[in-house]
mmCIF file of C-alpha atoms and ligand atoms in Angstrom:
data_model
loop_
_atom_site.group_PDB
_atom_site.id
_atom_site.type_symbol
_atom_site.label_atom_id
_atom_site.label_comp_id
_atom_site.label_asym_id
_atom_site.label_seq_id
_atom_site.Cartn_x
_atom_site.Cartn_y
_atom_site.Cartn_z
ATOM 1 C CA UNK H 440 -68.701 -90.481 30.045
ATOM 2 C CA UNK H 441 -68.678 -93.886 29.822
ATOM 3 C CA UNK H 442 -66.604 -96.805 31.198
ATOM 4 C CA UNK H 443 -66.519 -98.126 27.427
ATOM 5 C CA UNK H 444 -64.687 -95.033 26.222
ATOM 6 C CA UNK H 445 -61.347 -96.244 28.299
ATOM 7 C CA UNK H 446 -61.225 -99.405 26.285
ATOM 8 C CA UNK H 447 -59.061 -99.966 23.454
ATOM 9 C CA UNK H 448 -59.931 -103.415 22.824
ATOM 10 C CA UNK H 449 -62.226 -106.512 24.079
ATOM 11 C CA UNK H 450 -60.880 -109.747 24.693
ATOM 12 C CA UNK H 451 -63.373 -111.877 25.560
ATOM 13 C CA UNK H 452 -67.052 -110.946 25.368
ATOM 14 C CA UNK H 453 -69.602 -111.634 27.542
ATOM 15 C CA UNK H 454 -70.837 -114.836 25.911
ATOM 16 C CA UNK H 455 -67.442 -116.100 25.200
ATOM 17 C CA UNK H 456 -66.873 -115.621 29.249
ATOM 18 C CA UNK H 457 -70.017 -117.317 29.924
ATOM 19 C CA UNK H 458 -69.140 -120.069 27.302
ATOM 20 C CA UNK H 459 -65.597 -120.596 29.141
ATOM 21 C CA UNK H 460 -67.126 -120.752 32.513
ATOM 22 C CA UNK H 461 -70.257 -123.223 31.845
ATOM 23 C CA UNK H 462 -67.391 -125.576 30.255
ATOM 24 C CA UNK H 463 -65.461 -125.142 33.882
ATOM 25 C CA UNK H 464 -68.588 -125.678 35.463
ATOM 26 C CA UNK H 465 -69.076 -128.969 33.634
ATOM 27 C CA UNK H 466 -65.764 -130.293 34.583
ATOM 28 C CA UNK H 467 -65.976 -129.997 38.555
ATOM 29 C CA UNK H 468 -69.444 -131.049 38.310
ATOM 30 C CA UNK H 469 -67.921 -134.393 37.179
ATOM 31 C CA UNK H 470 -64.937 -134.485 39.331
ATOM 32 C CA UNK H 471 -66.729 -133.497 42.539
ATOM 33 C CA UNK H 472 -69.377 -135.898 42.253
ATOM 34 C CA UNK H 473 -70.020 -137.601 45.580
ATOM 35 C CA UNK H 474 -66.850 -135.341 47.695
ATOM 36 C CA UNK H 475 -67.939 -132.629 49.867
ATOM 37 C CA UNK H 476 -67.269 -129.254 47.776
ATOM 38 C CA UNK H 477 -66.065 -126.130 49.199
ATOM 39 C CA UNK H 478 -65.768 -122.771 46.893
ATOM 40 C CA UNK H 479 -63.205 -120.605 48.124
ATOM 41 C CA UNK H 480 -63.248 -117.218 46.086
ATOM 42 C CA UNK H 481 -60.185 -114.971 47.197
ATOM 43 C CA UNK H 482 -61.904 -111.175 46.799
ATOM 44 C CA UNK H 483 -62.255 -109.015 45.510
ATOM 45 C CA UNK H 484 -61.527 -109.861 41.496
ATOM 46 C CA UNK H 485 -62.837 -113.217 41.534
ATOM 47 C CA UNK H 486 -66.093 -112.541 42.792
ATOM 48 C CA UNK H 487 -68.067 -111.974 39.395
ATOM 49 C CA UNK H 488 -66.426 -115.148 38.268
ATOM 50 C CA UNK H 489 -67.405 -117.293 41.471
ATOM 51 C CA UNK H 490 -71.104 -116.080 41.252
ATOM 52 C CA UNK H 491 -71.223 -117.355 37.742
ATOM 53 C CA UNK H 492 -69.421 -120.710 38.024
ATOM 54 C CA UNK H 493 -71.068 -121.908 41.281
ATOM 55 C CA UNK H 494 -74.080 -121.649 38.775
ATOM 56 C CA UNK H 495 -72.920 -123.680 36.689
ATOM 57 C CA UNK H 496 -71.442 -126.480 39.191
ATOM 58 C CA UNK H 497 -74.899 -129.004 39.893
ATOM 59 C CA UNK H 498 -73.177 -131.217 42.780
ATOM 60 C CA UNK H 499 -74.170 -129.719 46.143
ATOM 61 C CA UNK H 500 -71.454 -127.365 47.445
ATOM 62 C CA UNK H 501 -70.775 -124.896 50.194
ATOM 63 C CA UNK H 502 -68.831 -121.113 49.461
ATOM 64 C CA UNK H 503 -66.687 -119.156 51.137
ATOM 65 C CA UNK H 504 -64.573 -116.170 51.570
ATOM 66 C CA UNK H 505 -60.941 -115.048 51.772
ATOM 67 C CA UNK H 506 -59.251 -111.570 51.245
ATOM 68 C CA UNK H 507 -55.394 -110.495 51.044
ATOM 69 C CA UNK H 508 -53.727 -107.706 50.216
ATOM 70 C CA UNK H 509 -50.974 -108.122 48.364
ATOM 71 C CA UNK H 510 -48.669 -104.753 48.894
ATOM 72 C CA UNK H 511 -47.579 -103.888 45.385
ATOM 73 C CA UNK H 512 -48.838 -100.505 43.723
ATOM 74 C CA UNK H 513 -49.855 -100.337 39.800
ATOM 75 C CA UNK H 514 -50.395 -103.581 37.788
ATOM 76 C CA UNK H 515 -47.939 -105.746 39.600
ATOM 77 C CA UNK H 516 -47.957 -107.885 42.445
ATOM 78 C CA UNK H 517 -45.100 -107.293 45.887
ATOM 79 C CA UNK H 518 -45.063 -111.244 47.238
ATOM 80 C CA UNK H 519 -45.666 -109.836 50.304
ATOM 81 C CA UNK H 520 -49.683 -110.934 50.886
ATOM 82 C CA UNK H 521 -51.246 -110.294 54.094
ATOM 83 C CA UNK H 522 -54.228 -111.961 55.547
ATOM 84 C CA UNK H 523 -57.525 -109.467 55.606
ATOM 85 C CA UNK H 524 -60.499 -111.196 56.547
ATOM 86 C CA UNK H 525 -60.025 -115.049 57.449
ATOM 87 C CA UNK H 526 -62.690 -117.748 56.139
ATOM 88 C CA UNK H 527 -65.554 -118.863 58.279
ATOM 89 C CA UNK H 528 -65.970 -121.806 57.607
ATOM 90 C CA UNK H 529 -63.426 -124.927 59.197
ATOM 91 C CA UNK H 530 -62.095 -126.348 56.443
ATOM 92 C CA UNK H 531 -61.100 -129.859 57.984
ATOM 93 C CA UNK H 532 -62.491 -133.032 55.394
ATOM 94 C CA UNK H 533 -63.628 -130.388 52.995
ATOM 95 C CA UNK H 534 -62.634 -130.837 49.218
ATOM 96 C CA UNK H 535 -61.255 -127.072 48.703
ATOM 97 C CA UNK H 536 -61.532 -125.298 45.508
ATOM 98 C CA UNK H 537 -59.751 -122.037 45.106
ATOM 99 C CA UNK H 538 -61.573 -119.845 42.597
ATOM 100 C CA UNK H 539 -58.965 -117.317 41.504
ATOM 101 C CA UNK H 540 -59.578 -114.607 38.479
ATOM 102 C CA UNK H 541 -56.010 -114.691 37.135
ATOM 103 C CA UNK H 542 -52.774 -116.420 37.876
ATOM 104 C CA UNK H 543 -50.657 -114.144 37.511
ATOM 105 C CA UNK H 544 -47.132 -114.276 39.114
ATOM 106 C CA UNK H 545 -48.604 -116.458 41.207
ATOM 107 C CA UNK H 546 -47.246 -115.760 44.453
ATOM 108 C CA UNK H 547 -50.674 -114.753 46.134
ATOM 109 C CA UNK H 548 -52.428 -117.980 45.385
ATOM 110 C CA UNK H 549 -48.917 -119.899 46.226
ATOM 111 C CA UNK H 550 -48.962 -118.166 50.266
ATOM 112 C CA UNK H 551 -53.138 -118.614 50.493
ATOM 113 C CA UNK H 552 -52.660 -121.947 49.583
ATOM 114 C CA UNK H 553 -49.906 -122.951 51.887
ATOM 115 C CA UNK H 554 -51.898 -121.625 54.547
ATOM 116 C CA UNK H 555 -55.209 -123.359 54.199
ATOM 117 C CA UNK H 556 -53.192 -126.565 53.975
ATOM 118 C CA UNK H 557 -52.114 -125.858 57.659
ATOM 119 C CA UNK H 558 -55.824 -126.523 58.116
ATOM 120 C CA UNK H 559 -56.280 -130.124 57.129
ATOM 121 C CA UNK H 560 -58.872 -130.045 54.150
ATOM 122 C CA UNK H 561 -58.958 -133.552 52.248
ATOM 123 C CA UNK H 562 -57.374 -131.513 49.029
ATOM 124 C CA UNK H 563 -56.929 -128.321 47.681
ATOM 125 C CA UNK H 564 -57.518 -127.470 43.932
ATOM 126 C CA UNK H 565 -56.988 -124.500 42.061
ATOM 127 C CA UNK H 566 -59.859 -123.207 39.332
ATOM 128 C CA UNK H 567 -58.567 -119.564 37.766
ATOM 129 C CA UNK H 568 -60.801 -118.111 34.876
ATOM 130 C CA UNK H 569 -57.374 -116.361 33.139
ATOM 131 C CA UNK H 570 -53.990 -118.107 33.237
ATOM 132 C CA UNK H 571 -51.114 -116.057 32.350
ATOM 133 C CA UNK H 572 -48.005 -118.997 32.321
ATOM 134 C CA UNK H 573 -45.094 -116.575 31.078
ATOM 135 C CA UNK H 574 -45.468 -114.322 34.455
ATOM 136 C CA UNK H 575 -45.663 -117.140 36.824
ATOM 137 C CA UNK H 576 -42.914 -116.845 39.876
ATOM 138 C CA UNK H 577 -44.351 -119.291 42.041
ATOM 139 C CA UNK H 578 -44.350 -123.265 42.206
ATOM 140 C CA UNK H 579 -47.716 -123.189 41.317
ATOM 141 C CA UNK H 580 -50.575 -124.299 38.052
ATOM 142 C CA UNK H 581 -54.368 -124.378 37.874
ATOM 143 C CA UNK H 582 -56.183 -127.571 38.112
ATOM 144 C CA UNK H 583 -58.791 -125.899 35.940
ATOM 145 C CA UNK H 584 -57.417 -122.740 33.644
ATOM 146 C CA UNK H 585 -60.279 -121.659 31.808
ATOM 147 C CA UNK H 586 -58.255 -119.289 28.983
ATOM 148 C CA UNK H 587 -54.517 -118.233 28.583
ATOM 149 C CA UNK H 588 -54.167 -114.372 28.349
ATOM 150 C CA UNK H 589 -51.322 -112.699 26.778
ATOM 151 C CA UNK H 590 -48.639 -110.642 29.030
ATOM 152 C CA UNK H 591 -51.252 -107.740 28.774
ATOM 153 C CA UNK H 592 -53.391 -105.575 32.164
ATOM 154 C CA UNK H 593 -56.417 -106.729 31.430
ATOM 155 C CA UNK H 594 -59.909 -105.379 33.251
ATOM 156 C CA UNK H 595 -63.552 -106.055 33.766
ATOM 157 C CA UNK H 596 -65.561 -108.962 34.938
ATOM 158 C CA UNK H 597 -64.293 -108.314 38.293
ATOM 159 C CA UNK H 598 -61.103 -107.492 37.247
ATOM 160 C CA UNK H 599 -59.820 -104.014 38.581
ATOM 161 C CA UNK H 600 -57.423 -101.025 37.289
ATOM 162 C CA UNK H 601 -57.150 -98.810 40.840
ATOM 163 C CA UNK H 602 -60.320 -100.584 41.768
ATOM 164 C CA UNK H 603 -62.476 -99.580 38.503
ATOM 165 C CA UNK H 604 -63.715 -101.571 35.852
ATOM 166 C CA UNK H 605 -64.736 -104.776 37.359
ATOM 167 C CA UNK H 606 -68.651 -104.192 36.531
ATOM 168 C CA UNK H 607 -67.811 -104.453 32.934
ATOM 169 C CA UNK H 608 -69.192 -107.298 31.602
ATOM 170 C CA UNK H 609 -66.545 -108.328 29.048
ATOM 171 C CA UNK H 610 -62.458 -108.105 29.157
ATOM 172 C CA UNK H 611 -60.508 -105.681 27.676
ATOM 173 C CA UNK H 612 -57.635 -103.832 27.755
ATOM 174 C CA UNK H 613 -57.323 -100.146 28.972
ATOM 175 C CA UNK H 614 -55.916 -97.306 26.167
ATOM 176 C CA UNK H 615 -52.895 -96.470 27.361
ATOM 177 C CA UNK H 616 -53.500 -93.123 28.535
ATOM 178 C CA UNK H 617 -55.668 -94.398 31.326
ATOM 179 C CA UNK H 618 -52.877 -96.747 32.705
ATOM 180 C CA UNK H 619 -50.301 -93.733 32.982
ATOM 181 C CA UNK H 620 -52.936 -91.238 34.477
ATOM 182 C CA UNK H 621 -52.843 -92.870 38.164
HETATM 183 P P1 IMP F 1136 -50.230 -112.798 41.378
HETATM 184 O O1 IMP F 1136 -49.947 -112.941 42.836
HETATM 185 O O2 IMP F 1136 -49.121 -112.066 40.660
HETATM 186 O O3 IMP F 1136 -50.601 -114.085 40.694
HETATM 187 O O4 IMP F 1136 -51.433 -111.769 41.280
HETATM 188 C C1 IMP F 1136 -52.720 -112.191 41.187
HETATM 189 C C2 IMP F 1136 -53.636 -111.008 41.379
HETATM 190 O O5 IMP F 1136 -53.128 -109.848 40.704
HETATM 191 C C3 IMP F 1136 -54.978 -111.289 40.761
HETATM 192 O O6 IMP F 1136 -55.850 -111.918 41.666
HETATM 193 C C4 IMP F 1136 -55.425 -109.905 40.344
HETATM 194 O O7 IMP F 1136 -56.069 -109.253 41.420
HETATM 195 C C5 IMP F 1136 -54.143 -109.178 40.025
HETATM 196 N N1 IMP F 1136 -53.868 -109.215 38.571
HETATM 197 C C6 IMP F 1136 -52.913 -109.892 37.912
HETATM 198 N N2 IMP F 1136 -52.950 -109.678 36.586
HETATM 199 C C7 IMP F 1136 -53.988 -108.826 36.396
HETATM 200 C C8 IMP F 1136 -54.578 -108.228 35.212
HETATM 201 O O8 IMP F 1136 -54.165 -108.434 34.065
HETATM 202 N N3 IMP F 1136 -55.621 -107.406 35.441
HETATM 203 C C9 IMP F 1136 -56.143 -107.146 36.676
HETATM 204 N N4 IMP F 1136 -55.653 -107.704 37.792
HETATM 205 C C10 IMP F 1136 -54.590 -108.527 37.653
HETATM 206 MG MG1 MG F 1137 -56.530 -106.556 41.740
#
């Protein structure tokens, strides 16, 4: 039985992903030239997209990071985010990049980013792989937004469905049946 089986269609193959990301790579390379770069990857779905794009970013940097849980069950999001492991590093004169794999609603990046501004980091900037603007809740937009999706669950590349799916290499949507199993 394979993973595969439970998709009804790809999105975005893996080249196509790897295509999107060089191109966001490219970008902060040129904007970040000569600041002092800090990757903050909020985990767990972002962490197949922040171990391709810091490949593709050439000015020095440093990484980090963060996990919340965000109490909601299913494919949608509560508000309510609480803090689950903290960043190491202090982020005080650090240019911040938060490396997000969707914005969705929007409301988990919105409360992680109010709180590392508490911290005093020179800026803040927000890089998500998939933007989805017709859900978004929050006062909040993506610096870099490397695709729009559609109103649609998607999975893989990090992306989860009850915590499966995010070691497929493309994105795709689940058949339906899958969704209403849980
Ligand atoms: P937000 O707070 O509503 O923006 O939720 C963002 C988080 O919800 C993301 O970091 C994902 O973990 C999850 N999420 C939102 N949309 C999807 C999706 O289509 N597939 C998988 N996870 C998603
Ligand atoms: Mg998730």
């Amino acid at each position: 039985m394979s993973m595969n089986d439970d998709i009804k269609e790809v999105y975005f193959s893996a080249e196509e992903i790897g295509d999107i990301v060089k191109n966001l790579g490219k970008r902060i390379s040129e904007d970040y030239e000569g600041k002092n770069l800090l990757l903050v990857s909020v985990l767990k779905g972002s962490v197949v997209f922040m171990a391709d794009l810091m490949r593709s970013i050439t000015v020095p940097c440093r990484i980090d990071f963060m996990s919340v849980s965000s109490y909601g069950s299913g494919t949608k999001t509560s508000g309510v985010v609480k803090l689950q492991k903290d960043l190491d590093i202090n982020l005080e004169g650090y240019d911040l990049l938060l490396v997000e794999d969707i914005l969705d609603s929007g409301k988990t990046l919105f409360y992680v980013r109010e709180m590392l501004k508490t911290r005093n980091p020179a800026s803040i900037r927000i890089c998500t792989l998939f933007d989805k603007p017709d859900r978004r809740e929050a006062d909040i937009h993506a610096d870099y937004s490397g695709t729009l999706v559609p109103d649609e669950f998607i999975v893989g590349y990090g992306l989860d469905f009850d915590e499966k799916y995010r070691n497929l290499p493309y994105i795709g949507v689940l058949k339906p049946e899958i969704y209403g199993e849980n």
